[in-house]
Coordinates of C-alpha atoms in Angstrom, one line a residue:
Chain A
M1 CA -65.3 116.4 30.0
S2 CA -62.9 118.9 31.0
R3 CA -62.1 116.7 33.7
Y4 CA -61.1 114.0 31.2
I5 CA -58.8 116.2 29.5
A6 CA -57.2 117.3 32.8
T7 CA -56.6 113.7 33.8
R8 CA -55.0 113.0 30.5
I9 CA -52.8 115.9 30.4
L10 CA -51.6 115.1 34.1
S11 CA -51.1 111.5 33.2
S12 CA -48.8 112.4 30.3
L13 CA -46.7 115.0 32.4
V14 CA -46.3 112.0 35.0
I15 CA -45.0 109.9 32.2
L16 CA -42.5 112.4 31.2
W17 CA -41.4 113.1 34.6
I18 CA -40.5 109.4 35.3
V19 CA -38.9 109.3 31.9
S20 CA -36.8 112.4 32.7
L21 CA -36.0 110.9 36.1
V22 CA -35.0 107.2 34.7
S23 CA -33.0 108.6 31.9
F24 CA -31.2 111.1 34.1
L25 CA -30.5 108.4 36.7
L26 CA -29.5 106.1 33.9
M27 CA -26.8 108.4 32.7
N28 CA -25.4 109.3 36.2
L29 CA -25.5 106.1 38.2
L30 CA -24.4 103.4 35.7
P31 CA -20.6 102.9 35.9
G32 CA -18.6 105.0 33.4
D33 CA -16.9 108.3 33.9
P34 CA -17.4 110.8 31.3
S35 CA -14.3 112.8 32.3
F36 CA -12.1 110.1 31.2
G37 CA -13.5 110.2 27.6
I38 CA -12.8 113.9 27.5
G39 CA -9.5 114.0 28.9
G40 CA -8.2 111.1 26.8
I41 CA -5.4 108.7 27.4
E42 CA -2.9 111.2 28.5
S43 CA -5.3 112.7 31.3
T44 CA -3.7 112.9 34.7
P45 CA -5.8 112.6 38.0
E46 CA -5.6 116.2 38.4
S47 CA -6.8 116.9 34.8
L48 CA -9.7 114.4 35.2
A49 CA -10.6 116.1 38.5
A50 CA -10.5 119.4 36.9
I51 CA -12.7 118.3 34.2
R52 CA -15.4 116.9 36.9
E53 CA -15.3 120.1 38.5
R54 CA -16.1 122.1 35.4
L55 CA -18.8 119.6 34.4
H56 CA -20.2 119.8 38.1
L57 CA -20.2 116.1 38.5
N58 CA -19.2 116.6 42.0
D59 CA -22.4 118.2 42.8
P60 CA -25.2 116.3 44.6
L61 CA -27.3 114.0 42.3
M62 CA -30.5 115.7 42.9
E63 CA -29.1 119.0 42.6
R64 CA -27.7 118.2 39.2
Y65 CA -30.9 116.7 38.1
F66 CA -33.1 119.8 39.1
R67 CA -30.5 122.1 37.4
W68 CA -30.8 120.0 34.2
L69 CA -34.8 119.8 34.2
F70 CA -35.1 123.6 35.1
N71 CA -32.6 124.7 32.4
A72 CA -34.1 122.3 30.0
L73 CA -37.7 123.9 30.6
Q74 CA -36.0 127.3 29.8
G75 CA -34.9 125.9 26.5
D76 CA -31.4 125.6 27.7
L77 CA -30.1 122.2 27.1
G78 CA -26.4 122.5 28.3
L79 CA -23.2 121.9 26.6
S80 CA -22.1 118.6 25.1
L81 CA -19.4 116.9 27.1
I82 CA -17.2 115.9 24.3
N83 CA -16.8 119.4 22.5
Q84 CA -18.6 121.7 24.8
V85 CA -21.0 123.1 22.1
S86 CA -24.5 124.2 22.9
I87 CA -26.9 121.2 22.7
T88 CA -29.7 123.6 21.9
D89 CA -27.9 124.9 18.9
Q90 CA -27.3 121.3 17.6
F91 CA -30.9 120.4 18.2
A92 CA -32.2 123.1 15.9
R93 CA -29.7 121.8 13.0
R94 CA -30.7 118.2 13.5
L95 CA -34.4 118.5 13.9
P96 CA -35.7 119.6 10.6
A97 CA -34.5 116.4 8.6
T98 CA -35.9 114.1 11.3
I99 CA -39.1 115.9 11.5
E100 CA -39.5 116.0 7.7
L101 CA -38.6 112.2 7.6
G102 CA -41.5 111.6 10.4
V103 CA -44.4 113.7 8.8
L104 CA -43.7 112.2 5.3
S105 CA -43.6 108.7 6.7
L106 CA -46.7 109.2 8.7
L107 CA -48.6 110.4 5.7
V108 CA -47.5 107.5 3.6
V109 CA -48.4 105.0 6.3
V110 CA -51.9 106.5 7.0
M111 CA -52.6 107.0 3.3
V112 CA -51.7 103.4 2.5
A113 CA -52.6 101.4 5.5
I114 CA -56.2 102.4 6.3
P115 CA -57.7 102.0 2.7
V116 CA -55.8 98.7 2.1
G117 CA -56.7 97.5 5.7
V118 CA -60.4 98.4 5.1
L119 CA -60.4 96.4 1.8
A120 CA -58.9 93.4 3.5
A121 CA -61.5 93.3 5.9
L122 CA -64.5 93.3 3.6
R123 CA -64.4 89.6 2.7
P124 CA -62.6 87.8 5.2
G125 CA -61.2 84.3 4.0
S126 CA -61.2 85.5 0.6
K127 CA -58.2 85.1 -1.8
R128 CA -57.7 88.7 -1.7
E129 CA -57.8 89.1 2.2
V130 CA -55.3 86.2 2.5
T131 CA -53.1 87.6 -0.1
A132 CA -53.1 90.9 1.9
S133 CA -52.6 89.5 5.3
T134 CA -49.8 87.5 4.2
T135 CA -48.1 90.2 2.5
M136 CA -48.6 92.2 5.8
I137 CA -46.7 89.6 7.9
V138 CA -44.0 89.4 5.3
G139 CA -43.7 93.3 5.1
N140 CA -43.5 93.3 8.8
S141 CA -40.4 90.9 9.0
V142 CA -38.1 93.0 7.0
P143 CA -36.1 95.6 9.0
E144 CA -35.8 99.1 8.1
F145 CA -32.1 99.0 7.0
L146 CA -32.6 96.1 4.7
T147 CA -35.6 97.7 3.0
G148 CA -33.3 100.6 2.7
I149 CA -30.7 98.7 1.4
A150 CA -32.9 96.9 -1.0
L151 CA -34.1 100.2 -2.3
I152 CA -30.5 101.7 -2.8
L153 CA -29.8 98.5 -4.9
L154 CA -32.8 98.7 -7.0
L155 CA -33.5 102.5 -7.3
G156 CA -30.2 103.9 -6.7
L157 CA -27.8 101.5 -8.5
E158 CA -29.6 99.4 -10.9
L159 CA -32.2 101.8 -12.4
D160 CA -30.3 104.9 -11.5
L161 CA -33.4 107.0 -10.4
L162 CA -32.7 108.6 -7.1
P163 CA -29.5 109.7 -5.1
V164 CA -28.3 107.0 -2.7
G165 CA -27.9 109.3 0.5
G166 CA -27.1 112.5 2.0
Y167 CA -29.5 115.4 2.7
V168 CA -30.3 118.5 1.0
S169 CA -32.5 121.1 3.2
I170 CA -36.2 121.8 2.0
G171 CA -35.3 125.7 1.8
E172 CA -32.3 125.0 -0.3
D173 CA -33.7 122.8 -3.2
P174 CA -37.2 121.2 -2.6
I175 CA -37.1 118.8 -5.5
E176 CA -33.6 117.5 -4.5
N177 CA -34.7 117.5 -0.8
L178 CA -37.8 115.2 -1.9
K179 CA -35.7 113.2 -4.2
R180 CA -33.2 112.4 -1.2
M181 CA -36.1 111.8 1.1
A182 CA -38.0 109.3 -1.1
M183 CA -36.1 106.1 -0.3
P184 CA -35.7 106.6 3.5
V185 CA -39.3 107.5 3.8
L186 CA -40.3 104.3 1.9
A187 CA -37.8 102.3 4.0
I188 CA -39.4 103.5 7.2
S189 CA -43.1 103.4 6.1
L190 CA -43.2 99.8 5.2
T191 CA -43.0 98.3 8.8
A192 CA -45.4 100.9 10.1
T193 CA -47.7 100.4 7.2
T194 CA -48.2 96.8 7.8
L195 CA -48.8 97.1 11.4
L196 CA -51.3 99.9 10.9
M197 CA -53.1 97.6 8.0
R198 CA -53.3 94.8 10.3
Q199 CA -55.0 96.9 13.0
T200 CA -57.3 98.4 10.6
R201 CA -58.3 95.2 9.2
S202 CA -59.0 93.2 12.5
A203 CA -60.7 96.5 13.9
M204 CA -63.1 96.5 10.7
I205 CA -63.7 92.8 11.0
N206 CA -64.9 93.0 14.5
V207 CA -67.1 96.1 13.5
L208 CA -68.6 94.6 10.5
N209 CA -69.7 91.6 12.5
D210 CA -71.9 93.9 14.7
D211 CA -75.4 94.2 14.8
Y212 CA -75.7 97.8 13.8
I213 CA -74.0 96.9 10.6
R214 CA -76.8 94.5 9.7
T215 CA -79.3 97.1 10.7
A216 CA -77.7 99.6 8.4
R217 CA -77.7 97.2 5.5
A218 CA -81.4 96.1 6.2
K219 CA -82.6 99.5 6.2
G220 CA -81.1 99.7 2.6
L221 CA -78.2 102.0 2.8
R222 CA -75.5 101.9 -0.1
E223 CA -72.8 99.3 0.9
R224 CA -70.2 102.2 0.7
T225 CA -72.2 104.2 3.3
V226 CA -72.3 101.2 5.4
I227 CA -68.6 100.6 5.4
I228 CA -67.4 104.2 5.7
R229 CA -69.9 105.8 7.9
H230 CA -70.9 102.9 10.1
G231 CA -68.0 100.7 9.8
L232 CA -64.9 102.7 9.5
R233 CA -66.0 105.5 12.0
N234 CA -66.5 102.9 14.8
A235 CA -63.4 101.2 13.8
M236 CA -61.3 104.2 14.1
I237 CA -60.9 104.0 17.7
P238 CA -58.6 101.0 18.1
V239 CA -56.8 102.4 15.0
V240 CA -56.2 105.8 16.3
T241 CA -55.1 104.0 19.5
I242 CA -52.0 102.8 18.1
F243 CA -51.1 106.0 16.4
G244 CA -48.5 107.0 19.3
F245 CA -46.9 103.6 18.8
Q246 CA -46.8 104.3 15.1
V247 CA -45.0 107.4 15.8
G248 CA -42.6 105.9 18.3
L249 CA -42.1 103.0 15.3
I250 CA -41.3 105.7 12.8
F251 CA -38.6 107.5 15.2
S252 CA -37.0 104.2 15.7
G253 CA -37.0 103.7 11.9
A254 CA -35.5 107.1 11.5
V255 CA -32.9 106.3 13.8
I256 CA -31.8 103.4 11.7
T257 CA -32.7 104.8 8.3
E258 CA -30.9 108.0 8.9
N259 CA -27.8 105.8 9.5
V260 CA -28.4 104.0 6.1
F261 CA -28.7 107.1 4.0
A262 CA -26.4 109.5 5.8
I263 CA -29.0 111.9 6.9
P264 CA -27.5 114.3 9.6
G265 CA -30.7 114.3 11.8
M266 CA -31.6 113.5 15.4
G267 CA -31.4 109.6 14.9
R268 CA -27.7 109.7 13.4
W269 CA -26.8 112.4 16.2
F270 CA -28.2 110.0 18.8
V271 CA -26.3 106.9 17.4
E272 CA -23.0 108.8 17.1
S273 CA -23.5 110.0 20.7
V274 CA -24.2 106.5 22.0
V275 CA -21.8 104.4 19.9
I276 CA -18.9 106.7 19.3
N277 CA -18.8 109.5 21.8
Q278 CA -20.8 108.2 24.8
D279 CA -21.8 111.7 25.4
F280 CA -24.2 111.4 28.5
A281 CA -25.2 114.9 28.1
I282 CA -26.7 114.7 24.6
I283 CA -28.2 111.1 25.1
Q284 CA -30.4 112.3 27.9
N285 CA -31.7 115.2 26.0
V286 CA -32.4 113.3 22.8
V287 CA -34.2 110.6 24.8
M288 CA -36.4 113.3 26.2
F289 CA -37.1 114.6 22.9
F290 CA -38.3 111.4 21.5
A291 CA -40.3 110.9 24.6
V292 CA -42.1 114.3 24.5
A293 CA -42.8 113.7 20.9
V294 CA -44.2 110.2 21.6
V295 CA -46.3 111.2 24.8
F296 CA -47.5 114.4 23.1
V297 CA -49.0 112.3 20.2
N298 CA -50.5 109.8 22.6
L299 CA -52.1 112.6 24.3
L300 CA -53.6 114.1 21.1
V301 CA -54.8 110.3 20.6
D302 CA -56.5 110.5 24.0
L303 CA -58.2 113.9 23.4
S304 CA -59.4 112.5 20.0
Y305 CA -61.5 109.8 21.6
P306 CA -64.3 112.1 22.7
L307 CA -64.6 113.2 19.1
L308 CA -64.7 109.6 18.2
D309 CA -66.9 108.1 20.6
P310 CA -69.9 110.0 22.0
R311 CA -70.0 107.7 25.2
I312 CA -66.7 109.3 26.3
R313 CA -68.0 112.8 25.6
A314 CA -70.8 112.0 27.8
G315 CA -68.5 111.3 30.6
R316 CA -69.0 107.8 30.8
E317 CA -65.4 106.3 30.8
T318 CA -65.8 102.7 30.0
A319 CA -62.6 102.0 27.8
Chain B
M1 CA -59.6 69.9 46.6
S2 CA -62.5 67.8 48.1
D3 CA -65.9 68.8 47.0
G4 CA -67.2 67.6 50.1
T5 CA -69.4 64.4 48.9
A6 CA -67.2 61.3 48.1
P7 CA -63.5 61.2 48.1
Q8 CA -62.5 60.7 44.5
A9 CA -59.5 58.6 43.2
A10 CA -56.6 60.7 42.1
P11 CA -56.4 60.5 38.3
P12 CA -53.3 58.3 37.3
L13 CA -50.3 60.7 36.6
L14 CA -48.6 58.7 33.8
S15 CA -51.4 57.2 32.0
L16 CA -52.1 58.0 28.4
S17 CA -55.8 57.3 28.7
G18 CA -55.9 59.7 31.8
L19 CA -54.1 62.2 29.7
A20 CA -56.7 62.2 27.1
E21 CA -59.3 63.0 29.6
R22 CA -57.5 65.9 31.2
P23 CA -59.3 69.2 30.0
W24 CA -55.9 71.1 29.1
Y25 CA -55.1 68.2 27.0
R26 CA -58.3 68.6 25.0
A27 CA -58.0 72.1 24.6
L28 CA -54.3 71.7 23.2
R29 CA -55.6 69.2 20.8
A30 CA -58.5 71.5 19.7
I31 CA -55.9 74.4 19.3
L32 CA -53.5 72.1 17.5
R33 CA -56.3 71.0 15.1
V34 CA -56.9 74.7 14.0
Y35 CA -53.2 75.6 13.9
V36 CA -52.4 72.7 11.5
R37 CA -55.0 74.2 9.2
N38 CA -53.0 77.3 8.8
R39 CA -50.3 76.4 6.2
P40 CA -47.8 79.5 6.8
A41 CA -48.2 78.9 10.4
V42 CA -47.0 75.2 9.8
V43 CA -44.3 76.3 7.3
G44 CA -43.0 78.8 9.7
A45 CA -43.0 76.2 12.5
V46 CA -40.8 73.9 10.3
I47 CA -38.4 76.6 9.5
L48 CA -38.1 77.6 13.0
I49 CA -37.2 74.0 13.7
G50 CA -34.8 74.0 11.0
F51 CA -33.0 77.1 12.4
G52 CA -32.9 75.5 15.8
I53 CA -31.1 72.7 14.4
V54 CA -28.7 74.9 12.6
A55 CA -27.9 76.9 15.5
A56 CA -27.5 73.7 17.8
L57 CA -25.4 72.1 15.3
A58 CA -23.5 75.1 14.0
P59 CA -19.9 74.0 14.6
L60 CA -20.8 70.8 12.5
L61 CA -22.5 72.3 9.8
A62 CA -20.3 75.5 9.1
P63 CA -17.7 74.5 6.3
A64 CA -15.2 76.8 7.8
D65 CA -14.1 78.8 10.9
P66 CA -16.5 81.9 11.1
L67 CA -13.4 83.9 12.6
Q68 CA -10.7 82.4 10.1
T69 CA -9.4 85.4 8.0
E70 CA -7.7 85.3 4.8
Q71 CA -6.5 88.8 3.7
T72 CA -5.2 88.3 0.3
R73 CA -6.5 89.9 -2.8
E74 CA -7.9 86.6 -4.2
A75 CA -9.7 85.6 -1.1
V76 CA -11.5 88.8 -0.1
F77 CA -14.9 89.8 -1.6
N78 CA -15.4 86.6 -3.6
S79 CA -18.7 85.9 -5.1
P80 CA -20.6 82.5 -4.3
S81 CA -18.4 79.4 -5.5
W82 CA -18.4 75.8 -4.5
D83 CA -15.8 76.8 -2.0
H84 CA -17.8 79.6 -0.4
L85 CA -21.4 78.9 -1.0
A86 CA -22.3 82.4 0.0
G87 CA -19.2 84.1 -0.8
T88 CA -16.3 85.7 1.3
D89 CA -16.3 89.2 3.2
R90 CA -13.8 91.9 3.5
L91 CA -11.5 90.0 5.4
G92 CA -11.8 86.7 3.2
R93 CA -14.0 84.9 6.0
D94 CA -16.6 82.5 4.7
V95 CA -20.1 84.2 4.9
L96 CA -22.1 81.0 5.1
S97 CA -20.1 79.8 8.2
R98 CA -20.5 83.2 9.7
A99 CA -24.4 83.5 9.0
I100 CA -24.6 79.7 10.5
F101 CA -22.9 80.8 13.8
G102 CA -25.1 84.0 13.5
T103 CA -28.0 81.6 13.8
R104 CA -26.7 80.9 17.3
I105 CA -26.3 84.3 18.6
A106 CA -30.1 85.1 17.3
W107 CA -31.5 82.3 19.0
Q108 CA -29.2 82.9 22.2
I109 CA -30.6 86.5 22.4
V110 CA -34.2 85.4 21.7
I111 CA -34.3 82.9 24.4
V112 CA -32.5 85.0 27.1
A113 CA -34.1 88.1 26.5
I114 CA -37.7 86.4 26.4
G115 CA -36.7 84.4 29.5
I116 CA -35.9 87.6 31.2
A117 CA -39.2 89.4 30.1
V118 CA -41.3 86.8 31.2
G119 CA -39.6 86.2 34.5
L120 CA -39.8 89.9 35.4
G121 CA -43.2 90.7 33.6
V122 CA -45.4 87.9 34.3
P123 CA -44.8 88.1 38.3
L124 CA -45.3 91.8 38.2
G125 CA -48.5 91.6 36.4
L126 CA -49.9 88.7 38.6
L127 CA -49.0 91.0 41.7
A128 CA -50.4 94.1 40.0
G129 CA -53.7 92.6 39.1
Y130 CA -54.1 90.5 42.1
V131 CA -53.0 92.8 45.0
G132 CA -54.3 95.9 43.2
G133 CA -54.6 99.1 45.0
K134 CA -52.0 101.5 45.2
L135 CA -49.1 99.1 44.5
D136 CA -50.8 98.5 41.1
E137 CA -52.2 102.1 40.1
L138 CA -49.5 104.2 41.4
V139 CA -46.1 102.0 41.2
I140 CA -46.3 99.2 38.6
M141 CA -48.4 100.5 36.1
R142 CA -47.2 103.8 36.1
V143 CA -43.6 102.5 35.5
V144 CA -45.0 100.2 32.7
D145 CA -46.7 103.0 30.9
A146 CA -43.6 105.1 31.0
V147 CA -41.4 102.3 29.5
M148 CA -44.2 101.4 27.1
A149 CA -44.7 105.0 26.1
M150 CA -41.1 105.1 24.7
P151 CA -40.0 103.4 21.4
G152 CA -38.0 100.3 22.5
L153 CA -35.1 100.9 20.4
I154 CA -34.7 104.4 21.6
L155 CA -34.9 103.1 25.2
I156 CA -32.5 100.5 24.6
L157 CA -30.0 102.8 22.7
A158 CA -30.1 105.1 25.8
V159 CA -29.3 102.1 28.1
V160 CA -26.4 101.1 25.8
G161 CA -25.1 104.7 26.0
A162 CA -24.6 104.1 29.7
T163 CA -23.6 100.7 29.6
G164 CA -21.6 100.1 26.5
P165 CA -22.5 97.6 23.9
S166 CA -22.1 94.0 24.2
L167 CA -23.9 90.8 23.7
T168 CA -24.6 90.4 27.3
N169 CA -25.9 93.8 27.7
T170 CA -28.0 93.5 24.5
M171 CA -29.7 90.4 25.9
I172 CA -30.5 91.8 29.1
I173 CA -31.6 95.2 28.1
I174 CA -34.0 94.0 25.4
G175 CA -35.3 91.5 28.1
V176 CA -36.0 94.4 30.6
V177 CA -37.5 96.7 28.1
W178 CA -39.9 94.0 26.8
A179 CA -40.9 92.8 30.3
P180 CA -43.6 95.7 30.6
G181 CA -45.9 94.3 27.9
Y182 CA -45.9 90.7 29.5
A183 CA -46.8 92.5 32.9
R184 CA -49.8 94.4 31.1
L185 CA -50.9 91.2 29.4
T186 CA -50.7 89.4 32.7
R187 CA -52.5 91.9 34.7
G188 CA -55.4 92.1 32.1
I189 CA -56.0 88.6 32.5
V190 CA -55.8 88.4 36.1
L191 CA -58.3 91.5 36.3
S192 CA -60.7 89.6 34.1
I193 CA -60.7 86.4 36.1
K194 CA -60.4 87.8 39.7
Q195 CA -63.9 87.8 40.4
E196 CA -64.6 84.0 38.8
V197 CA -66.3 81.7 41.0
Y198 CA -63.3 79.3 41.2
I199 CA -61.1 82.1 42.5
D200 CA -63.6 83.0 45.1
A201 CA -63.9 79.3 46.2
A202 CA -60.1 78.9 46.6
R203 CA -59.9 81.9 48.8
A204 CA -63.0 80.7 50.6
I205 CA -61.1 77.5 51.5
G206 CA -58.2 79.6 52.8
A207 CA -55.6 79.3 49.9
P208 CA -52.8 81.8 50.4
P209 CA -52.4 84.5 47.8
A210 CA -49.3 83.0 46.4
R211 CA -50.9 79.8 46.0
I212 CA -53.9 81.3 44.3
M213 CA -51.7 83.3 42.0
R214 CA -49.6 80.3 41.1
R215 CA -52.3 77.5 40.9
H216 CA -55.3 79.3 39.7
M217 CA -54.1 82.4 37.8
L218 CA -50.9 81.4 36.4
P219 CA -52.6 78.7 34.2
N220 CA -54.9 81.2 32.3
V221 CA -51.8 83.4 31.6
I222 CA -49.8 80.7 29.9
A223 CA -51.3 80.4 26.4
P224 CA -51.6 84.2 25.8
V225 CA -48.0 84.5 27.0
M226 CA -46.7 81.9 24.6
V227 CA -48.4 83.8 21.9
L228 CA -46.7 86.9 22.9
A229 CA -43.5 85.3 23.3
S230 CA -43.7 84.2 19.5
L231 CA -44.7 87.4 18.3
S232 CA -42.0 89.3 20.6
A233 CA -39.4 86.9 19.5
A234 CA -39.9 88.4 16.0
G235 CA -39.6 91.9 17.4
I236 CA -36.5 91.1 19.4
I237 CA -34.6 89.8 16.4
L238 CA -35.4 92.9 14.4
T239 CA -34.4 95.0 17.4
E240 CA -31.2 93.3 17.9
A241 CA -30.5 93.2 14.1
G242 CA -30.9 97.0 14.2
L243 CA -28.7 97.4 17.2
S244 CA -26.0 95.5 15.8
F245 CA -26.4 97.3 12.4
I246 CA -25.8 100.5 13.9
G247 CA -22.9 99.3 16.2
A248 CA -24.6 99.4 19.3
G249 CA -25.3 95.7 19.5
V250 CA -23.1 92.7 19.4
Q251 CA -19.5 93.8 18.5
P252 CA -17.5 92.3 15.8
P253 CA -16.0 89.9 15.0
T254 CA -18.8 88.0 16.7
P255 CA -20.8 87.1 13.8
A256 CA -24.2 88.7 14.4
W257 CA -26.6 89.1 11.4
G258 CA -27.1 92.8 11.8
G259 CA -23.5 93.5 12.2
M260 CA -22.5 91.3 9.2
V261 CA -25.2 93.5 7.1
A262 CA -23.4 96.7 8.3
E263 CA -20.1 95.4 7.3
G264 CA -21.2 94.4 4.0
Y265 CA -23.1 97.6 3.5
R266 CA -19.9 99.5 4.1
T267 CA -18.4 98.3 1.1
M268 CA -21.5 97.5 -1.1
L269 CA -21.2 100.3 -3.5
T270 CA -17.5 99.4 -4.6
R271 CA -17.4 95.7 -4.0
G272 CA -20.9 94.5 -4.3
A273 CA -23.6 93.1 -1.9
W274 CA -22.7 89.3 -1.6
P275 CA -21.4 89.5 1.8
L276 CA -24.5 90.9 3.4
V277 CA -27.0 88.6 1.3
A278 CA -27.0 85.6 3.6
P279 CA -27.3 87.3 7.0
A280 CA -30.0 89.5 5.3
L281 CA -31.9 86.3 4.2
G282 CA -31.3 84.8 7.8
I283 CA -32.9 87.7 9.6
I284 CA -35.9 88.1 7.1
L285 CA -36.6 84.1 7.3
L286 CA -36.3 83.8 11.1
V287 CA -38.5 87.1 11.9
M288 CA -41.0 85.9 9.3
S289 CA -41.2 82.5 10.7
F290 CA -41.8 83.8 14.4
N291 CA -44.4 86.0 13.0
F292 CA -46.4 83.4 11.2
V293 CA -46.2 81.0 14.1
G294 CA -47.3 83.8 16.4
D295 CA -50.1 84.4 14.2
G296 CA -51.2 80.9 13.6
M297 CA -51.0 80.3 17.4
R298 CA -53.4 83.5 18.2
D299 CA -55.9 82.6 15.7
A300 CA -55.9 79.0 16.9
M301 CA -56.4 80.1 20.5
D302 CA -58.7 83.0 20.2
P303 CA -62.2 81.6 19.6
R304 CA -63.5 85.0 18.1
L305 CA -61.0 84.7 15.2
R306 CA -61.5 80.9 14.9
N307 CA -65.0 81.3 13.1
V308 CA -63.9 84.1 10.8
R309 CA -61.8 81.7 8.8

């Protein structure tokens, strides 16, 4: 059991290490010279050289990599290339909006997807099931930004129920904060919900065909007990497995949606750094943030398997 | 391969009656029979073909030049009319024509990106599964895990940050990021058939590994890869549309659907939503068709699901 936990933690660290190496090399080996972006059109070869010197761009690659890694582990993410402000400070300012978006979206996704997925699995082939699975595919085909725009047109302009964008922190005004979060959260949740719903549905269909379900029914258990205690509990493993993926999907959704609704979070910052500023220092740190978040959730998922499946608890790793 | 008893006559290559006896042909017929019973999947396939035709014949079908601007007060932000069926945008360009040419961009990205993903992923998966050992466990699968652990859009954005946005970059990056999925699928299949008797037999008669992978393993991979391709086509279009929407994908004035929506969105609150309606419908319809086709193919090919309906 402790061996299982140790392997999972170790392999998470390995993945993060690979991501850090890849994102660092990507930013530093591909063509493009950040000093030019900082110096601007009027820069001379001398001023460019001075900028390169100041940014330590002339140091050996590996030295720079380990300096970044070492400082980052101590909470110092360095300075942005464009205006030389502390990236750690910016992180602190950008993080709350994105974390709130993510947590609220995940809540909506789980609370809608799992019950509906179970219901859709109960009678495969029935009209309700076919409608549900068709709706899932349709919902799965609309990109977050179009959902967002449709919500703005409907709830924001037509019905005038909600403000169409911007961000107010939860400490400042909790009600206004929720009002402004409602549409972005809905836009992000739609895709993730349909995916989790499909996963729940197919896991439940598989499980409900198993012999022990027939046994449970045969010994006279109530249908509710059969479905929840015997069905859902066993169907949870494949459902929980895609949680890490779900969180990734929600973050991707946040990157897009923050741009639709003008929310000053990590996603908007990331896009600004990529599209407008090409600020490598910010990009590599933001990528690491998303990687740490997703890998951490995946680790939690792995660690939850022993709780869900006694076979793993007993140390027989079959999956 | 001779089975050691009597030499058999080679089956005629181009005979239709011979075709009907081939096992793969019979399997295909069986799959098709299930597929055509799935109405959304058939409708999806028809729509896909329609979009394909529109993409191929875009210059003939588009009523106007997609790049032709007309910046007068009367020509911009028109609602749909007989002259401009989908209205005009902020530069007075015909939205329908741009959406029609956008179909081309969408297909181009899907085809090139999937080509790259399959071309990289399937050989890697074959290699990882067949050779196994350290190459598999320590190198290929670790990289695959690391890439797949990252949300695709974020990984792609990071690469765009390094390379700069363009149509070519978008296609290549999406293809590379999608490749690990194909590698993992292929490896899984190879591992599951590695111990089959016919693989042992091929090895026993001295077939080299490259031949075993190509002739005996690859055919098992084709059908699942086709399903994955159809489903990932949907994801690729969504990703590309998202990238172009935030300005990190195909750059204006090239008419990509995501970029058109972004342009329309910027003026939506003041000038109305008409410029983004046609490209938005294009994205939704094409993605939905790919999803329905992929779903139909999977249901038709997976014998376990076949009995469910």
